[in-house]
């Protein structure tokens, strides 16, 4: 039994197995928390298996998690399926509950081997499934849609934040049933190329202000996060700075945020859920990791690689990609006025917050 959260350490479920909910999110339904994400249990070195479906866990306390099974299974025998474990590289599932239709709607990102990124949408009557495929091979607004987040306003209207791959960030209105976009959208953070392009958006609201955390674009090597604030879902967004300002390594504590949520039983507790895709990175780079030198060199490589006016340099030492050895970094968010910040804690407890 756990009675605290220890960021970056191996986290086991109630059966003693490593939790498989990568790039995931948390929902609160009735009196239960549900944590879901990419199942990487078969993603091992030398394997071409990107995922093994979407896994779900339940908890009453956010510490101890029970395996509820695979809610959207892989389809290894259908290469055209968005859930094929290697042909369609499923990423970052996000689920919304639609009060009007009483459906749970799950969106997933599907990376293709040709470089395009498509989207699939499922729905179900229960968060535990079974989920039915509604749309596949979608390119919302005709765009290659990368990392994303979904959000619902108090009035039930829903929004879709996504990275227009290697270009800009988009906020698009969802249809009333949350299974598609309406066509109305706005554009934000129009950087020309990686590593400046923003990805991994994570949205939350606090005291009527809208916040968006994003990552730079440097592959699996983590980079400094950025937090922005706005008065509306569609912005305009004002950049406040690094969400992890005390991290000398410039890696967001060697993690990338996938979701931020407010604890429903606490007055002002917001929790950032992140993945430590490369837990061995400090040992791999040594002192260069701690000082931020490795981060700067990685950013320089991506800048030169995607800048048409510069020659592509040799790739820096490859630290690999995330697999089933990835770990989770859950940390509370503190606020300096309107500026959210994440401070490192080796261990923390929900009970320490009012």
C-alpha positions as CSV (number, residue, x, y, z in Angstrom):
1,X,0.0,0.0,0.0
2,X,1.2,3.5,-0.9
3,X,0.4,6.5,1.3
4,X,2.3,9.1,-0.7
5,X,3.4,10.0,-4.3
6,X,7.1,9.7,-5.2
7,X,7.8,11.3,-8.5
8,X,10.1,9.4,-10.9
9,X,10.0,6.2,-8.9
10,X,8.6,2.9,-10.2
11,X,4.9,2.9,-9.5
12,X,3.2,-0.5,-9.0
13,X,-0.5,-1.4,-9.1
14,X,-2.3,-3.3,-6.4
15,X,-1.2,-6.6,-8.0
16,X,2.5,-5.5,-7.8
17,X,2.9,-4.8,-11.5
18,X,4.2,-1.6,-13.1
19,X,1.4,0.7,-14.0
20,X,0.9,1.0,-17.8
21,X,-0.9,4.4,-18.3
22,X,1.7,6.4,-20.3
23,X,0.9,9.8,-21.7
24,X,-2.4,9.5,-19.9
25,X,-4.9,11.4,-17.9
26,X,-7.2,11.1,-14.8
27,X,-11.0,11.4,-14.6
28,X,-13.1,11.5,-11.5
29,X,-16.4,9.6,-11.7
30,X,-18.6,9.5,-8.7
31,X,-16.2,8.7,-5.8
32,X,-13.5,7.0,-7.9
33,X,-10.5,8.3,-9.8
34,X,-9.7,6.6,-13.2
35,X,-6.2,6.8,-14.7
36,X,-5.9,5.7,-18.3
37,X,-3.1,5.8,-20.9
38,X,-0.9,4.0,-23.4
39,X,-0.2,0.4,-22.4
40,X,3.5,-0.2,-23.1
41,X,3.9,-3.6,-21.5
42,X,5.0,-5.2,-24.8
43,X,7.1,-2.2,-25.9
44,X,10.6,-3.6,-25.2
45,X,13.9,-3.0,-27.0
46,X,14.0,-4.7,-30.3
47,X,10.2,-4.9,-30.6
48,X,8.2,-3.0,-33.2
49,X,5.2,-2.9,-30.8
50,X,4.5,0.7,-30.1
51,X,1.6,0.0,-27.8
52,X,-0.8,-2.7,-26.6
53,X,-4.0,-0.8,-26.3
54,X,-5.4,1.7,-23.8
55,X,-5.2,0.6,-20.2
56,X,-7.4,1.8,-17.3
57,X,-6.8,1.9,-13.5
58,X,-9.1,2.9,-10.6
59,X,-8.3,4.4,-7.2
60,X,-10.0,6.0,-4.3
61,X,-7.0,7.9,-3.0
62,X,-4.7,8.6,-6.1
63,X,-2.0,6.4,-4.4
64,X,-3.1,2.8,-4.9
65,X,-4.4,1.8,-8.4
66,X,-6.3,-1.3,-9.4
67,X,-5.9,-2.6,-12.9
68,X,-9.3,-2.4,-14.7
69,X,-8.0,-4.0,-17.9
70,X,-7.5,-2.8,-21.5
71,X,-10.5,-0.7,-22.4
72,X,-9.5,-0.2,-26.1
73,X,-7.6,-3.3,-27.2
74,X,-4.9,-3.5,-29.8
75,X,-5.8,-5.0,-33.2
76,X,-2.6,-6.8,-34.4
77,X,-4.4,-8.7,-37.2
78,X,-5.8,-5.5,-38.9
79,X,-3.1,-3.3,-40.3
80,X,-5.7,-0.7,-41.3
81,X,-6.9,-0.3,-37.7
82,X,-6.0,2.8,-35.7
83,X,-5.2,0.3,-32.9
84,X,-2.7,-1.7,-34.8
85,X,0.3,-1.9,-32.4
86,X,3.0,-1.1,-34.9
87,X,1.5,0.3,-38.2
88,X,-0.6,2.9,-36.4
89,X,1.4,4.3,-33.5
90,X,-1.4,5.3,-31.0
91,X,-0.5,8.1,-28.6
92,X,-2.0,10.2,-25.9
93,X,-5.6,9.0,-25.4
94,X,-8.0,11.6,-23.9
95,X,-11.5,10.9,-22.7
96,X,-14.4,13.3,-22.2
97,X,-17.8,12.6,-20.7
98,X,-20.7,14.1,-22.7
99,X,-23.6,14.9,-20.3
100,X,-26.0,15.4,-23.2
101,X,-25.4,12.1,-24.9
102,X,-24.3,10.2,-21.7
103,X,-21.3,8.9,-23.7
104,X,-17.6,8.7,-22.8
105,X,-15.7,9.9,-25.9
106,X,-12.1,8.9,-26.4
107,X,-9.8,10.6,-29.0
108,X,-6.4,9.2,-29.9
109,X,-3.5,10.4,-32.0
110,X,-2.2,7.9,-34.6
111,X,1.3,8.5,-35.9
112,X,1.9,7.0,-39.4
113,X,5.2,5.7,-40.7
114,X,5.0,8.2,-43.6
115,X,5.2,11.1,-41.1
116,X,1.5,12.1,-41.2
117,X,-0.5,12.0,-38.0
118,X,-4.2,11.1,-38.0
119,X,-6.9,10.9,-35.4
120,X,-9.4,8.3,-34.3
121,X,-12.5,8.7,-32.1
122,X,-14.3,6.1,-30.0
123,X,-17.2,6.2,-27.6
124,X,-18.7,4.1,-24.8
125,X,-21.6,4.0,-22.3
126,X,-19.2,3.4,-19.4
127,X,-15.7,4.6,-18.8
128,X,-14.6,1.0,-18.6
129,X,-16.0,0.3,-22.1
130,X,-16.5,-1.4,-24.4
131,X,-15.5,1.4,-26.8
132,X,-16.8,1.6,-30.4
133,X,-14.9,3.2,-33.2
134,X,-16.7,6.2,-34.6
135,X,-14.1,7.8,-36.8
136,X,-10.7,6.7,-38.1
137,X,-8.0,8.3,-40.3
138,X,-9.3,11.8,-39.4
139,X,-7.3,14.9,-40.3
140,X,-9.2,17.5,-38.3
141,X,-9.6,20.7,-40.2
142,X,-7.6,19.0,-43.0
143,X,-4.5,19.2,-40.8
144,X,-1.9,16.7,-39.6
145,X,-2.8,16.7,-35.9
146,X,-0.2,15.8,-33.3
147,X,-0.2,16.0,-29.5
148,X,-3.5,17.3,-28.1
149,X,-5.7,17.8,-25.1
150,X,-9.5,18.1,-24.7
151,X,-11.5,20.3,-22.4
152,X,-15.2,20.9,-21.5
153,X,-16.6,24.2,-20.4
154,X,-19.1,24.5,-17.6
155,X,-21.9,24.9,-20.2
156,X,-20.9,21.6,-21.9
157,X,-19.2,23.1,-24.9
158,X,-15.9,21.2,-25.7
159,X,-12.6,22.2,-27.1
160,X,-9.7,20.4,-28.8
161,X,-6.1,21.8,-28.5
162,X,-3.7,20.2,-30.9
163,X,-0.3,20.7,-32.4
164,X,-0.5,21.3,-36.2
165,X,2.6,19.2,-36.7
166,X,5.8,21.3,-36.7
167,X,3.8,24.5,-37.3
168,X,1.5,26.0,-34.6
169,X,-1.1,25.2,-31.9
170,X,-4.8,25.0,-32.8
171,X,-7.8,25.4,-30.6
172,X,-10.9,23.9,-32.3
173,X,-14.5,23.8,-31.2
174,X,-15.9,20.2,-31.0
175,X,-19.4,19.2,-32.2
176,X,-22.1,18.8,-29.6
177,X,-21.5,15.0,-29.4
178,X,-17.7,15.6,-29.0
179,X,-16.8,13.2,-31.9
180,X,-15.6,15.8,-34.5
181,X,-14.7,19.5,-35.0
182,X,-17.2,22.1,-36.1
183,X,-14.8,24.0,-38.4
184,X,-14.4,27.0,-36.1
185,X,-10.8,27.3,-34.8
186,X,-8.1,29.7,-33.7
187,X,-4.3,29.5,-34.2
188,X,-1.6,30.2,-31.5
189,X,2.2,30.1,-31.0
190,X,3.1,30.3,-34.7
191,X,6.7,29.3,-34.5
192,X,8.4,28.4,-37.8
193,X,10.0,25.0,-36.9
194,X,11.2,22.8,-34.1
195,X,12.4,23.0,-31.4
196,X,10.3,26.2,-31.0
197,X,7.0,24.7,-32.1
198,X,4.8,23.9,-29.1
199,X,3.6,20.3,-28.5
200,X,2.1,18.3,-25.6
201,X,-0.6,20.9,-24.7
202,X,-2.2,20.4,-21.3
203,X,-5.1,22.7,-20.5
204,X,-6.6,23.7,-17.1
205,X,-8.6,26.6,-15.7
206,X,-8.3,28.4,-12.3
207,X,-10.2,31.4,-11.0
208,X,-11.8,32.0,-14.4
209,X,-8.4,32.1,-16.1
210,X,-7.4,29.7,-18.8
211,X,-3.9,28.1,-18.7
212,X,-2.0,26.0,-21.3
213,X,1.2,24.2,-20.6
214,X,3.2,23.1,-23.6
215,X,6.6,21.5,-24.4
216,X,9.1,22.4,-27.1
217,X,9.7,19.9,-29.9
218,X,12.9,17.8,-29.3
219,X,11.7,14.2,-29.8
220,X,12.0,12.1,-26.6
221,X,14.6,14.4,-25.1
222,X,12.7,16.6,-22.6
223,X,13.0,20.4,-22.7
224,X,11.9,23.5,-20.8
225,X,8.1,23.7,-20.5
226,X,6.2,26.8,-21.0
227,X,3.0,28.1,-19.4
228,X,0.6,30.6,-20.9
229,X,-2.6,32.3,-19.7
230,X,-5.7,33.7,-21.4
231,X,-9.1,35.1,-20.7
232,X,-10.9,32.7,-23.0
233,X,-10.5,29.2,-24.5
234,X,-9.4,30.7,-27.8
235,X,-6.9,33.1,-26.3
236,X,-5.1,35.3,-27.1
237,X,-2.4,33.5,-25.0
238,X,0.2,35.4,-23.0
239,X,3.4,33.5,-22.2
240,X,4.3,33.6,-18.5
241,X,7.5,31.6,-18.7
242,X,9.0,28.2,-17.7
243,X,6.6,26.1,-15.7
244,X,9.6,24.5,-14.0
245,X,11.8,27.6,-13.4
246,X,14.1,26.0,-10.8
247,X,15.2,23.1,-13.0
248,X,18.8,23.7,-14.0
249,X,18.8,20.7,-16.4
250,X,16.2,22.5,-18.6
251,X,14.2,19.2,-18.9
252,X,11.1,19.9,-16.8
253,X,12.6,17.5,-14.2
254,X,13.2,15.0,-17.0
255,X,9.6,14.7,-18.0
256,X,6.8,15.9,-20.3
257,X,3.4,16.8,-19.0
258,X,0.4,15.0,-20.6
259,X,-2.4,16.3,-18.3
260,X,-3.2,18.7,-15.5
261,X,-6.2,18.3,-13.3
262,X,-7.8,19.8,-10.2
263,X,-8.4,17.5,-7.2
264,X,-12.2,17.7,-6.7
265,X,-11.9,17.4,-2.9
266,X,-9.3,20.1,-2.4
267,X,-9.6,23.9,-2.5
268,X,-6.6,24.7,-4.8
269,X,-4.7,21.5,-5.6
270,X,-3.8,21.1,-9.3
271,X,-1.7,18.1,-10.2
272,X,0.6,17.9,-13.3
273,X,0.8,14.3,-14.7
274,X,4.0,13.8,-16.7
275,X,6.0,10.9,-18.1
276,X,9.7,10.4,-17.6
277,X,10.2,8.7,-20.9
278,X,14.0,8.4,-20.5
279,X,14.7,7.7,-16.8
280,X,18.3,6.9,-17.5
281,X,19.0,10.3,-19.1
282,X,21.0,11.7,-16.1
283,X,23.4,8.7,-16.2
284,X,23.5,8.8,-20.0
285,X,24.7,12.4,-20.2
286,X,26.3,12.8,-16.8
287,X,27.2,16.4,-15.8
288,X,26.0,17.7,-19.2
289,X,22.4,16.7,-18.1
290,X,22.6,18.5,-14.7
291,X,23.9,21.7,-16.2
292,X,21.5,21.8,-19.1
293,X,24.3,21.5,-21.7
294,X,22.7,18.3,-23.1
295,X,19.3,20.1,-23.4
296,X,20.9,23.0,-25.2
297,X,22.8,20.8,-27.7
298,X,19.6,18.8,-28.4
299,X,17.7,22.0,-29.1
300,X,20.5,23.3,-31.3
301,X,20.3,20.0,-33.3
302,X,16.6,20.3,-33.9
303,X,16.8,24.0,-34.8
304,X,19.5,23.3,-37.4
305,X,17.7,20.2,-38.7
306,X,14.5,22.0,-39.4
307,X,15.8,25.4,-40.4
308,X,16.0,25.4,-44.2
309,X,18.8,27.9,-44.1
310,X,21.2,25.7,-42.1
311,X,22.8,22.3,-42.8
312,X,21.6,19.4,-40.8
313,X,24.3,18.6,-38.2
314,X,25.3,15.2,-36.9
315,X,22.6,13.8,-34.5
316,X,23.8,14.0,-30.9
317,X,24.1,10.7,-28.9
318,X,20.7,9.0,-29.0
319,X,19.3,8.2,-25.6
320,X,16.5,6.1,-27.1
321,X,12.7,6.4,-26.9
322,X,10.1,5.7,-24.2
323,X,9.0,2.2,-23.5
324,X,7.7,0.1,-20.7
325,X,10.6,1.3,-18.5
326,X,9.2,4.9,-18.5
327,X,8.2,6.4,-15.2
328,X,5.6,8.9,-14.0
329,X,6.3,12.3,-12.5
330,X,3.2,13.6,-10.6
331,X,3.8,17.0,-8.9
332,X,1.5,19.6,-7.4
333,X,1.4,23.1,-9.0
334,X,1.9,26.2,-6.8
335,X,0.9,29.7,-7.8
336,X,2.9,33.0,-7.6
337,X,0.0,35.3,-8.4
338,X,-1.3,34.2,-11.8
339,X,2.0,32.4,-12.6
340,X,1.8,28.6,-12.0
341,X,5.1,26.9,-11.1
342,X,6.1,23.3,-10.4
343,X,8.7,22.7,-7.7
344,X,10.5,19.4,-7.3
345,X,9.5,17.1,-4.3
346,X,10.9,13.7,-3.7
347,X,7.7,12.8,-1.9
348,X,4.4,14.5,-1.3
349,X,0.9,13.7,0.1
350,X,-2.6,14.7,-1.0
351,X,-3.5,15.2,2.7
352,X,-1.0,18.0,3.0
353,X,-3.4,20.2,1.0
354,X,-6.6,21.8,2.3
